[in-house]
Coordinates of C-alpha atoms and ligand atoms in Angstrom, one line a residue:
M1 CA 171.6 292.1 176.5
K2 CA 167.8 292.0 175.9
Q3 CA 166.3 288.7 176.9
H4 CA 164.3 286.8 174.3
E5 CA 162.1 283.8 174.5
N6 CA 164.3 280.7 174.3
H7 CA 163.8 278.5 171.2
P8 CA 166.0 275.5 171.5
T9 CA 166.6 274.1 168.0
L10 CA 168.6 271.7 166.0
M11 CA 169.0 273.0 162.5
M12 CA 170.1 270.8 159.7
I13 CA 171.2 272.7 156.6
F14 CA 171.4 270.6 153.5
G15 CA 173.7 272.3 151.1
A16 CA 175.8 273.8 153.9
T17 CA 178.8 274.5 151.6
G18 CA 176.8 276.4 149.0
D19 CA 176.4 280.0 148.2
L20 CA 173.1 280.6 150.0
A21 CA 174.3 279.1 153.2
K22 CA 177.6 281.1 153.2
R23 CA 176.2 284.4 152.1
K24 CA 172.9 284.5 153.9
L25 CA 172.2 281.7 156.4
F26 CA 175.4 281.7 158.5
P27 CA 175.6 285.6 158.9
S28 CA 171.9 285.7 159.7
L29 CA 172.2 283.0 162.3
Y30 CA 175.2 284.9 163.8
K31 CA 173.2 288.1 164.1
L32 CA 170.4 286.2 165.9
F33 CA 173.0 284.7 168.2
E34 CA 174.5 288.1 168.9
K35 CA 171.2 289.6 169.7
G36 CA 170.4 286.9 172.1
K37 CA 167.6 285.5 169.9
L38 CA 169.5 282.3 169.6
T39 CA 170.7 281.1 173.0
D40 CA 173.2 278.4 173.8
Q41 CA 170.5 275.8 173.2
F42 CA 171.2 275.5 169.5
A43 CA 173.2 273.3 167.2
V44 CA 173.6 273.2 163.5
I45 CA 174.5 270.2 161.3
G46 CA 175.8 271.1 157.9
V47 CA 175.3 268.6 155.2
A48 CA 177.0 268.4 151.8
R49 CA 179.0 265.9 149.8
R50 CA 182.5 267.3 150.1
P51 CA 184.6 265.8 152.9
L52 CA 185.2 268.3 155.7
T53 CA 186.2 268.0 159.3
N54 CA 184.1 269.8 161.9
E55 CA 187.1 272.2 162.4
E56 CA 187.2 273.0 158.6
F57 CA 183.4 273.5 158.6
Q58 CA 183.6 275.8 161.6
Q59 CA 186.4 277.8 159.9
S60 CA 184.1 278.3 156.8
I61 CA 181.4 279.6 159.2
K62 CA 183.8 282.1 160.7
D63 CA 185.0 283.2 157.2
S64 CA 181.5 283.7 155.9
V65 CA 180.4 285.7 159.0
K66 CA 183.5 287.8 158.9
T67 CA 182.9 288.6 155.2
A68 CA 179.4 289.8 155.9
I69 CA 179.6 291.4 159.3
E70 CA 182.1 293.9 160.7
K71 CA 181.7 293.2 164.4
E72 CA 181.9 289.5 165.3
D73 CA 183.1 289.4 168.9
R74 CA 181.4 286.1 169.7
I75 CA 182.3 284.3 166.6
E76 CA 184.3 281.5 168.3
E77 CA 181.5 280.7 170.7
F78 CA 179.0 280.8 167.8
A79 CA 181.0 278.5 165.5
S80 CA 181.5 275.9 168.2
H81 CA 177.8 275.0 167.8
F82 CA 178.3 273.9 164.1
Y83 CA 179.0 270.3 163.1
Y84 CA 179.4 268.7 159.7
H85 CA 178.3 265.5 158.1
S86 CA 179.6 264.6 154.6
H87 CA 176.6 263.0 153.0
D88 CA 175.2 262.5 149.5
V89 CA 171.5 263.0 150.0
T90 CA 170.7 260.3 147.5
D91 CA 172.7 257.7 149.5
S92 CA 170.2 256.0 151.8
A93 CA 172.8 254.4 154.1
S94 CA 174.1 257.7 155.3
Y95 CA 170.9 258.9 156.9
A96 CA 171.4 256.6 159.9
V97 CA 174.7 258.4 160.7
L98 CA 172.9 261.7 160.5
K99 CA 170.2 260.5 162.8
K100 CA 172.6 259.4 165.4
M101 CA 174.5 262.7 165.2
A102 CA 171.2 264.6 165.6
N103 CA 170.1 262.6 168.6
D104 CA 173.5 263.1 170.3
L105 CA 173.4 266.8 169.7
D106 CA 169.8 267.0 170.9
E107 CA 170.9 265.5 174.2
Q108 CA 174.1 267.5 174.5
Y109 CA 172.4 270.9 173.9
H110 CA 169.0 270.1 175.5
L111 CA 167.1 270.8 172.3
H112 CA 163.8 269.1 173.3
G113 CA 163.7 267.2 170.0
N114 CA 163.0 270.4 168.0
R115 CA 164.2 270.2 164.5
I116 CA 164.4 272.5 161.5
F117 CA 165.4 271.0 158.2
Y118 CA 166.7 273.7 155.8
L119 CA 166.9 272.6 152.2
A120 CA 169.5 275.0 150.7
M121 CA 170.2 273.0 147.6
A122 CA 168.8 272.2 144.2
P123 CA 165.0 271.5 144.2
E124 CA 165.3 268.2 142.4
F125 CA 166.6 266.8 145.8
F126 CA 163.7 268.1 147.9
G127 CA 161.5 265.1 147.5
T128 CA 164.3 262.5 148.1
I129 CA 165.4 264.3 151.2
A130 CA 161.9 264.6 152.7
L131 CA 161.2 261.0 152.1
H132 CA 164.4 259.8 153.7
L133 CA 163.9 262.1 156.7
K134 CA 160.7 260.3 157.4
E135 CA 161.7 256.8 156.5
D136 CA 165.0 256.9 158.4
G137 CA 163.3 258.3 161.5
L138 CA 164.9 261.8 161.5
T139 CA 161.5 263.4 161.8
D140 CA 160.5 261.1 164.6
V141 CA 161.0 263.6 167.4
K142 CA 159.1 264.6 170.5
G143 CA 159.5 268.4 169.7
Y144 CA 158.5 270.2 166.5
K145 CA 159.8 269.4 163.1
R146 CA 159.8 272.0 160.4
L147 CA 160.9 272.0 156.7
V148 CA 162.3 275.2 155.2
I149 CA 162.3 275.2 151.4
E150 CA 163.9 277.6 149.0
K151 CA 162.5 278.9 145.8
P152 CA 161.9 277.8 143.1
F153 CA 159.0 275.8 144.3
G154 CA 158.5 273.8 141.1
H155 CA 158.7 275.0 137.5
D156 CA 155.0 275.2 136.8
L157 CA 151.8 274.1 138.6
E158 CA 152.2 270.4 137.7
S159 CA 155.8 270.1 139.0
A160 CA 154.9 272.2 142.1
K161 CA 152.0 269.8 142.8
E162 CA 154.4 266.8 142.5
L163 CA 157.0 268.4 144.7
N164 CA 154.3 269.3 147.3
K165 CA 153.0 265.8 147.2
Q166 CA 156.5 264.5 148.0
I167 CA 157.2 266.8 150.9
R168 CA 153.7 266.3 152.3
T169 CA 154.5 262.6 152.8
A170 CA 156.8 263.7 155.7
F171 CA 155.6 267.1 156.7
S172 CA 152.1 268.6 157.2
E173 CA 151.3 272.0 155.5
K174 CA 151.7 273.7 158.9
E175 CA 155.3 272.3 159.2
I176 CA 156.4 273.6 155.7
Y177 CA 158.0 277.0 155.5
R178 CA 158.3 278.0 151.9
I179 CA 160.7 280.9 151.7
D180 CA 160.0 284.0 149.6
H181 CA 162.7 286.3 150.9
Y182 CA 160.8 289.4 149.8
L183 CA 158.3 288.6 152.6
G184 CA 161.2 289.0 155.0
K185 CA 162.0 292.6 153.8
E186 CA 161.2 295.3 156.3
M187 CA 159.3 297.5 153.9
V188 CA 157.3 294.6 152.4
Q189 CA 156.2 293.8 156.0
N190 CA 155.5 297.5 156.4
I191 CA 152.8 297.5 153.6
E192 CA 150.3 296.0 156.0
V193 CA 151.2 298.5 158.7
I194 CA 151.0 301.5 156.4
R195 CA 147.6 300.3 155.2
F196 CA 145.9 299.1 158.3
A197 CA 147.4 301.4 161.0
N198 CA 146.7 304.8 159.3
A199 CA 143.3 306.4 159.1
I200 CA 144.4 308.6 156.2
F201 CA 145.2 305.7 153.8
E202 CA 142.7 303.0 154.3
P203 CA 139.6 305.0 153.3
L204 CA 141.3 305.9 150.1
W205 CA 142.7 302.4 149.3
N206 CA 140.2 301.5 146.6
N207 CA 139.0 302.2 143.0
R208 CA 137.3 305.4 144.0
Y209 CA 140.6 307.2 144.8
I210 CA 143.5 305.2 143.3
S211 CA 144.0 305.4 139.6
N212 CA 146.8 302.8 139.3
I213 CA 149.5 301.0 141.2
Q214 CA 153.0 300.4 139.8
V215 CA 155.4 297.8 141.2
T216 CA 158.9 297.8 139.9
S217 CA 161.7 295.5 140.8
S218 CA 164.8 296.1 138.7
E219 CA 168.3 294.8 138.9
I220 CA 171.5 296.1 137.4
L221 CA 173.2 292.7 137.4
G222 CA 172.8 290.3 134.5
V223 CA 172.4 286.5 134.9
E224 CA 176.1 286.2 135.8
E225 CA 177.0 282.5 136.2
R226 CA 173.4 281.4 136.6
G227 CA 172.7 281.1 132.9
R228 CA 171.8 277.4 133.1
Y229 CA 169.2 278.0 135.8
Y230 CA 167.9 281.1 134.2
E231 CA 167.5 279.6 130.7
N232 CA 164.9 277.3 132.2
S233 CA 163.3 279.9 134.3
G234 CA 163.2 283.4 132.9
A235 CA 161.9 286.5 134.7
L236 CA 158.3 285.4 134.8
R237 CA 159.1 282.3 136.8
D238 CA 162.0 283.8 138.7
M239 CA 160.3 287.0 139.9
V240 CA 156.6 287.3 138.9
Q241 CA 155.3 284.0 140.1
N242 CA 156.6 284.6 143.6
H243 CA 157.9 288.0 144.7
M244 CA 155.8 290.3 142.4
L245 CA 152.5 288.5 143.0
Q246 CA 153.2 288.4 146.8
M247 CA 153.6 292.2 146.8
V248 CA 150.5 292.7 144.8
A249 CA 148.6 290.4 147.2
L250 CA 149.7 292.5 150.2
L251 CA 148.8 295.7 148.5
A252 CA 145.3 294.5 147.5
M253 CA 144.2 292.3 150.3
E254 CA 141.3 293.1 152.6
P255 CA 142.1 293.9 156.2
P256 CA 142.4 290.5 158.0
I257 CA 140.1 290.1 161.0
R258 CA 143.2 289.7 163.1
L259 CA 146.9 289.5 162.5
T260 CA 147.3 285.8 162.6
T261 CA 149.0 283.6 160.0
E262 CA 145.7 282.0 158.9
E263 CA 143.8 285.2 158.6
I264 CA 146.5 287.1 156.7
R265 CA 147.1 284.2 154.3
S266 CA 143.4 283.7 153.7
E267 CA 143.1 287.4 152.6
K268 CA 146.1 287.1 150.3
V269 CA 144.7 283.9 148.8
K270 CA 141.4 285.8 148.0
V271 CA 143.4 288.4 146.0
L272 CA 145.1 285.7 144.0
R273 CA 141.7 284.1 143.3
A274 CA 140.3 287.4 142.1
L275 CA 143.3 288.0 139.8
R276 CA 141.9 288.1 136.2
S277 CA 143.3 285.1 134.3
I278 CA 145.2 286.2 131.2
D279 CA 145.2 283.6 128.5
G280 CA 145.8 282.9 124.8
E281 CA 145.4 286.0 122.6
D282 CA 145.0 288.3 125.7
V283 CA 148.6 287.7 126.8
K284 CA 150.0 290.2 124.3
E285 CA 147.5 292.8 125.4
F286 CA 148.4 292.5 129.1
F287 CA 152.0 291.3 129.2
V288 CA 155.2 292.1 127.4
R289 CA 158.6 290.4 127.6
G290 CA 162.1 291.7 127.0
Q291 CA 165.6 290.4 126.7
Y292 CA 168.7 292.5 127.2
G293 CA 171.2 293.1 124.5
A294 CA 174.7 294.5 125.0
G295 CA 174.9 297.9 126.6
T296 CA 176.8 300.2 129.0
I297 CA 176.5 300.2 132.7
D298 CA 178.5 302.6 134.8
G299 CA 180.7 303.4 131.8
H300 CA 181.5 299.7 131.2
D301 CA 180.4 297.7 128.2
V302 CA 178.4 294.6 129.2
P303 CA 177.4 291.7 126.9
G304 CA 173.9 290.8 125.9
Y305 CA 172.0 287.9 127.5
R306 CA 172.6 285.7 124.5
E307 CA 176.4 286.2 125.0
E308 CA 176.3 285.2 128.6
P309 CA 177.9 281.8 129.7
M310 CA 175.6 278.8 129.3
V311 CA 172.9 280.7 127.4
D312 CA 171.7 279.6 124.0
A313 CA 172.8 282.0 121.3
H314 CA 169.2 282.1 120.0
S315 CA 167.6 282.1 123.4
N316 CA 163.9 282.9 123.7
T317 CA 164.1 283.4 127.4
E318 CA 162.8 286.7 128.8
T319 CA 165.0 288.7 131.2
F320 CA 162.3 291.4 131.6
V321 CA 158.6 291.2 132.1
A322 CA 156.0 293.9 132.4
G323 CA 152.3 293.2 132.9
K324 CA 149.0 294.7 133.7
L325 CA 147.0 292.8 136.4
L326 CA 143.4 293.3 137.1
I327 CA 141.8 292.2 140.4
D328 CA 138.1 291.5 139.8
N329 CA 136.6 292.4 143.2
F330 CA 134.6 295.2 144.6
R331 CA 137.5 297.2 145.9
W332 CA 139.8 297.0 142.8
A333 CA 137.5 296.7 139.8
G334 CA 139.0 299.0 137.1
V335 CA 142.3 299.7 138.8
P336 CA 145.3 298.4 136.9
F337 CA 148.3 297.0 138.9
Y338 CA 151.3 297.4 136.6
I339 CA 154.3 295.2 137.4
R340 CA 157.7 295.1 135.8
T341 CA 160.9 293.4 136.7
G342 CA 164.1 292.7 134.8
K343 CA 167.8 292.2 134.8
R344 CA 170.5 294.6 133.5
M345 CA 168.3 297.6 134.0
E346 CA 169.3 301.2 134.8
A347 CA 169.0 300.9 138.6
K348 CA 168.8 298.3 141.4
S349 CA 165.5 299.2 142.9
T350 CA 162.3 297.8 144.2
K351 CA 159.5 300.4 144.6
I352 CA 155.8 300.5 144.8
I353 CA 154.0 303.6 143.5
I354 CA 150.4 304.2 144.4
Q355 CA 149.0 306.9 142.1
F356 CA 145.9 308.6 143.4
K357 CA 143.2 310.0 141.1
D358 CA 143.1 313.7 140.3
I359 CA 140.5 315.8 142.2
P360 CA 137.6 316.6 140.0
M361 CA 138.2 320.4 139.8
N362 CA 141.6 321.5 140.7
L363 CA 141.6 325.2 141.2
Y364 CA 145.4 325.3 140.9
Y365 CA 145.4 323.6 137.5
R366 CA 147.4 325.5 134.9
P367 CA 147.8 324.0 131.4
E368 CA 151.3 325.3 131.1
E369 CA 152.4 323.6 134.3
P370 CA 150.1 320.6 135.0
L371 CA 150.0 319.5 138.7
N372 CA 151.3 316.1 139.6
P373 CA 148.9 313.6 141.1
N374 CA 149.4 312.5 144.7
L375 CA 151.7 309.6 144.9
L376 CA 152.5 307.3 147.8
V377 CA 155.9 305.6 147.2
I378 CA 157.0 302.7 149.2
H379 CA 160.7 302.1 148.8
I380 CA 161.5 298.5 149.4
Q381 CA 165.2 298.2 148.5
P382 CA 167.9 299.3 148.5
E383 CA 166.5 302.4 150.1
E384 CA 163.8 301.8 152.7
G385 CA 161.2 304.4 153.3
I386 CA 158.0 306.1 152.3
T387 CA 157.5 309.2 150.3
L388 CA 154.2 311.1 149.9
H389 CA 154.0 313.4 146.9
L390 CA 151.7 316.4 147.5
N391 CA 151.1 319.8 146.0
A392 CA 151.7 322.9 148.1
K393 CA 151.9 326.6 147.7
K394 CA 154.8 328.0 145.8
A395 CA 156.7 330.5 148.0
R396 CA 155.8 334.1 147.2
Q397 CA 153.4 333.2 144.5
N398 CA 149.8 333.0 145.4
E399 CA 147.5 330.7 143.4
V400 CA 150.5 328.6 142.2
A401 CA 151.0 325.1 143.5
T402 CA 154.2 323.2 143.4
P403 CA 155.1 319.6 144.1
I404 CA 156.5 318.8 147.5
K405 CA 157.6 315.5 149.1
L406 CA 157.1 314.2 152.6
N407 CA 159.9 311.7 153.3
Y408 CA 160.4 309.0 155.8
A409 CA 163.7 307.2 155.5
N410 CA 163.9 304.0 157.5
K411 CA 166.9 304.2 159.8
G412 CA 168.0 300.9 158.5
M413 CA 169.2 302.6 155.3
N414 CA 172.5 301.1 154.0
G415 CA 171.6 297.9 155.7
Y416 CA 172.8 299.0 159.2
N417 CA 169.9 298.4 161.6
T418 CA 167.4 296.7 159.4
P419 CA 167.6 292.9 159.9
E420 CA 168.3 291.0 156.8
S421 CA 165.3 289.1 155.4
Y422 CA 166.9 285.8 156.2
E423 CA 167.5 286.8 159.8
K424 CA 163.8 287.6 160.3
L425 CA 162.6 284.5 158.5
L426 CA 164.9 282.1 160.3
Y427 CA 163.7 283.6 163.6
D428 CA 160.1 283.4 162.6
C429 CA 160.6 279.7 161.7
M430 CA 162.1 279.0 165.1
R431 CA 159.2 280.7 166.8
G432 CA 156.8 278.8 164.6
D433 CA 155.4 281.9 162.9
A434 CA 154.6 281.0 159.2
T435 CA 152.9 284.3 158.3
N436 CA 155.8 285.5 156.1
F437 CA 156.1 282.2 154.3
T438 CA 154.0 281.2 151.3
H439 CA 151.1 278.7 151.8
W440 CA 150.6 276.0 149.2
D441 CA 147.3 277.7 148.1
E442 CA 149.2 280.9 147.2
V443 CA 151.9 278.9 145.3
A444 CA 149.3 277.0 143.4
L445 CA 147.3 280.0 142.4
S446 CA 150.3 282.0 141.4
W447 CA 151.6 279.2 139.2
S448 CA 148.2 278.7 137.5
F449 CA 148.3 282.5 136.7
T450 CA 151.8 282.5 135.3
D451 CA 151.6 279.1 133.5
K452 CA 149.1 280.5 131.0
I453 CA 151.5 283.3 130.1
S454 CA 154.5 281.0 129.9
H455 CA 152.5 278.6 127.7
V456 CA 152.0 281.3 125.1
W457 CA 155.5 282.7 125.3
E458 CA 157.2 279.3 125.0
N459 CA 155.2 278.5 121.9
T460 CA 156.0 281.8 120.1
V461 CA 159.5 282.8 119.3
E462 CA 160.0 286.5 120.1
E463 CA 161.7 287.8 116.9
H464 CA 162.6 291.1 118.4
F465 CA 164.8 289.7 121.1
P466 CA 167.1 291.3 122.2
N467 CA 164.7 294.3 122.6
Y468 CA 166.3 296.5 125.2
A469 CA 169.9 297.6 125.8
A470 CA 171.6 296.7 129.1
G471 CA 171.5 299.8 131.4
T472 CA 168.0 300.9 130.3
M473 CA 164.5 300.6 131.9
G474 CA 163.4 297.8 129.5
P475 CA 161.8 297.6 126.1
K476 CA 159.6 300.3 124.5
C477 CA 156.6 298.0 124.5
A478 CA 156.6 298.2 128.3
D479 CA 156.0 301.9 128.1
E480 CA 153.3 301.4 125.5
L481 CA 151.5 299.0 127.9
L482 CA 150.7 302.0 130.2
E483 CA 150.5 304.6 127.4
K484 CA 147.4 302.9 125.9
D485 CA 145.7 303.4 129.3
G486 CA 146.8 307.0 129.5
F487 CA 149.5 306.4 132.1
F488 CA 153.3 306.2 132.2
W489 CA 155.8 304.5 134.5
W490 CA 156.9 307.1 137.1
P491 CA 160.7 307.5 136.6
I492 CA 162.4 305.5 139.3
S493 CA 165.4 307.8 139.2
H494 CA 163.3 310.7 140.4
M495 CA 161.8 308.9 143.2
A496 CA 164.7 308.7 145.7
V497 CA 163.9 308.9 149.3
E498 CA 165.8 311.6 151.0
P499 CA 167.2 310.9 154.5
C500 CA 165.4 312.9 157.2
Ligands
NAP1 P1 175.0 276.0 145.4 O1 175.9 277.1 145.7 O2 175.1 275.3 144.1 O3 175.0 274.9 146.6 C1 174.5 273.7 146.5 C2 174.8 272.9 147.8 O4 174.3 271.6 147.7 C3 176.3 272.7 148.0 O5 176.5 272.8 149.4 C4 176.6 271.3 147.5 O6 177.7 270.9 148.2 C5 175.3 270.6 147.9 N1 175.0 269.4 147.2 C6 174.8 269.3 145.8 N2 174.5 268.0 145.5 C7 174.4 267.3 146.7 C8 174.1 266.0 147.0 N3 173.8 265.1 146.1 N4 174.1 265.6 148.3 C9 174.4 266.5 149.3 N5 174.7 267.8 149.0 C10 174.7 268.2 147.8 O7 173.5 276.5 145.5 P2 172.9 277.8 146.2 O8 173.1 279.0 145.4 O9 173.4 277.8 147.6 O10 171.3 277.5 146.2 C11 170.7 276.5 147.0 C12 169.2 276.6 146.8 O11 168.7 277.9 147.2 C13 168.7 276.5 145.4 O12 167.4 275.9 145.4 C14 168.5 277.9 144.9 O13 167.6 278.0 143.9 C15 168.0 278.6 146.2 N6 168.3 280.0 146.2 C16 169.6 280.5 146.3 C17 169.8 281.8 146.4 C18 171.2 282.4 146.5 O14 171.3 283.6 146.8 N7 172.3 281.6 146.3 C19 168.7 282.7 146.5 C20 167.4 282.2 146.4 C21 167.2 280.9 146.3 P3 178.7 269.7 147.7 O15 179.0 270.0 146.3 O16 179.8 269.7 148.6 O17 177.9 268.4 147.8

C-alpha cells in the first residue's frame, strides 16, 4: 500500500444519521482509509438526536459503505473508529459530554488535538453549533480546528453575512471550509490544468479568439422529496450562486502567480468583481427562468413541478435558469458566457463548451455545407473528458473539409477510478488545503450578483409557468437568449465523449 502523509484527525459529524453522511461522507472516508490516506490515527463522532448505541451506529456505517462500494475488505476495522453521541444541538447541557468524549478519543487515538467539525445538517443550526463549540471548549485544542460547512451558505447576501458573523465568532476565515462539491470534481479541477499547462490553449483564451462560452448543468431528476427546500431556493440560488459561478470563475480567471490557495482564490475573486451586474429592467434581457410542466422521461409520464409534494400549486419558483454573463475586463470584454441549469431536463450532464471564432477567410467554406467552428468541450459529469472539434480533409475529396473530433476520455469514466468529490474534499480538509473550498469573498460577491436577479423575479409573477415540458432542454426563451446574439446552444446530445 502506498504510504501517505499521516493526518491524525478527530472528525465530528453533526447530522450523522442524515442522507449526506450516509450517501457521501461515510463511503468517501472509507475510500480514504482503504487507500491509506486515513491511517489508524482517526476517530469519528457522529452526532444526531435519535438514540443509537455505538454498535448500531457502526452498523449503519457498514451498511452505507456496502451500499456504495463493491469491495469493502477492511470495513470492520474502519467502522471500529466510529462513535455516536445522541445530542440535540440546541441543548447546551449536552456539549460537555461531547467534549469529554472528544478528549478521551483524542488520547486513545493520539490525535494531537486536531479536530474537524463537519456540519451535515440544516443551515439554521450552524450558528448555534459554532457558538457552543467555542463556549463549551470543544475548539479549545492544541492541534488545528476546522469547520466544514455544507451549502446553502445563506439564502441571500444578508443572511450569508449573518451566518458568517456567527461562525466567525468561533473560527477564523482560514479555519472555515465552505463546501462546493463541484470544486471537488476531477474535470472542474482540470480546467486550470487544461488552461495553464498547454501552450496551445492559453494564447487563444481571450476575446480575440473565443466567440462565446457555454456552461450547461442539466438534471433529469425533478425536485423529488425536496420540495420544501426547493420552494425557498429555486435554481438560481441552488445552482447559479455557487456551482455555475464557480465554474465561470475558473474559466475566466487570470493565471495565478503560483498554485497556492490564496493566489488562486484571489484570481477567482477578481473575475467575480468584474462580472457585470444585472439589475432591474436588464434582468429580462440577460436572464430567463423556467419551470417544468408534466412530460415524459424514458417513456414514463412525470408530473409538473407544481404537482410535486410540498410545492405550491401556483408556485413562482424557477426550476431552470439561463443567463448571459459578461466579464468586464481586458481579456473577456465582449465575450458572452452563457450558463443554463435546470431540473427535469433531457439529460443529466454538465459540460463546458468553448466556441472559438471563425478564421477570417476560410478557404474550405461552402455555403451548402458550412463548416463548424472549433470547439473545446470539457465534459464534467457524468462523462469525464475533453473533446476538441476540428475540421479535416474529407477522405478522397480534395478541397472538402469535414468535422472531426479528438477525444480524451478520463479513465475514471463510470466512476471507477475517479475519486468522488467528497473523498477529495475531505482529504484536502485534513491536509489543510482550502483551495477547492469557497472563500467568504467569493460567496459574498456571488450572492450580490444573484440577489439582484432574485429580487426582480420574486416581485414579478411569471405568468407563463410552467414553460417547459419535463424531458426537454428548457423553455424556448433560453434559445432566444443566444439567437439574438447570433449563437445557439450546442446540442448536448451530440457532444458525447467517446472512450479512447
Ligand atoms: P437530512 O437527511 O435531513 O439529515 C439531517 C441530520 O441532522 C440528521 O442526521 C438529523 O438526525 C440531524 N438533526 C436534525 N435536527 C437536529 C438537532 N436539533 N440536533 C442534532 N441533530 C439534528 O439532511 P441531509 O440531506 O443529510 O443534508 C444535510 C446538509 O447538507 C444540509 O445543509 C443540506 O442542504 C446539505 N446538502 C445535502 C446534500 C445531500 O446530498 N443530501 C447535498 C448538498 C448539500 P436526527 O433526526 O436523528 O436528529
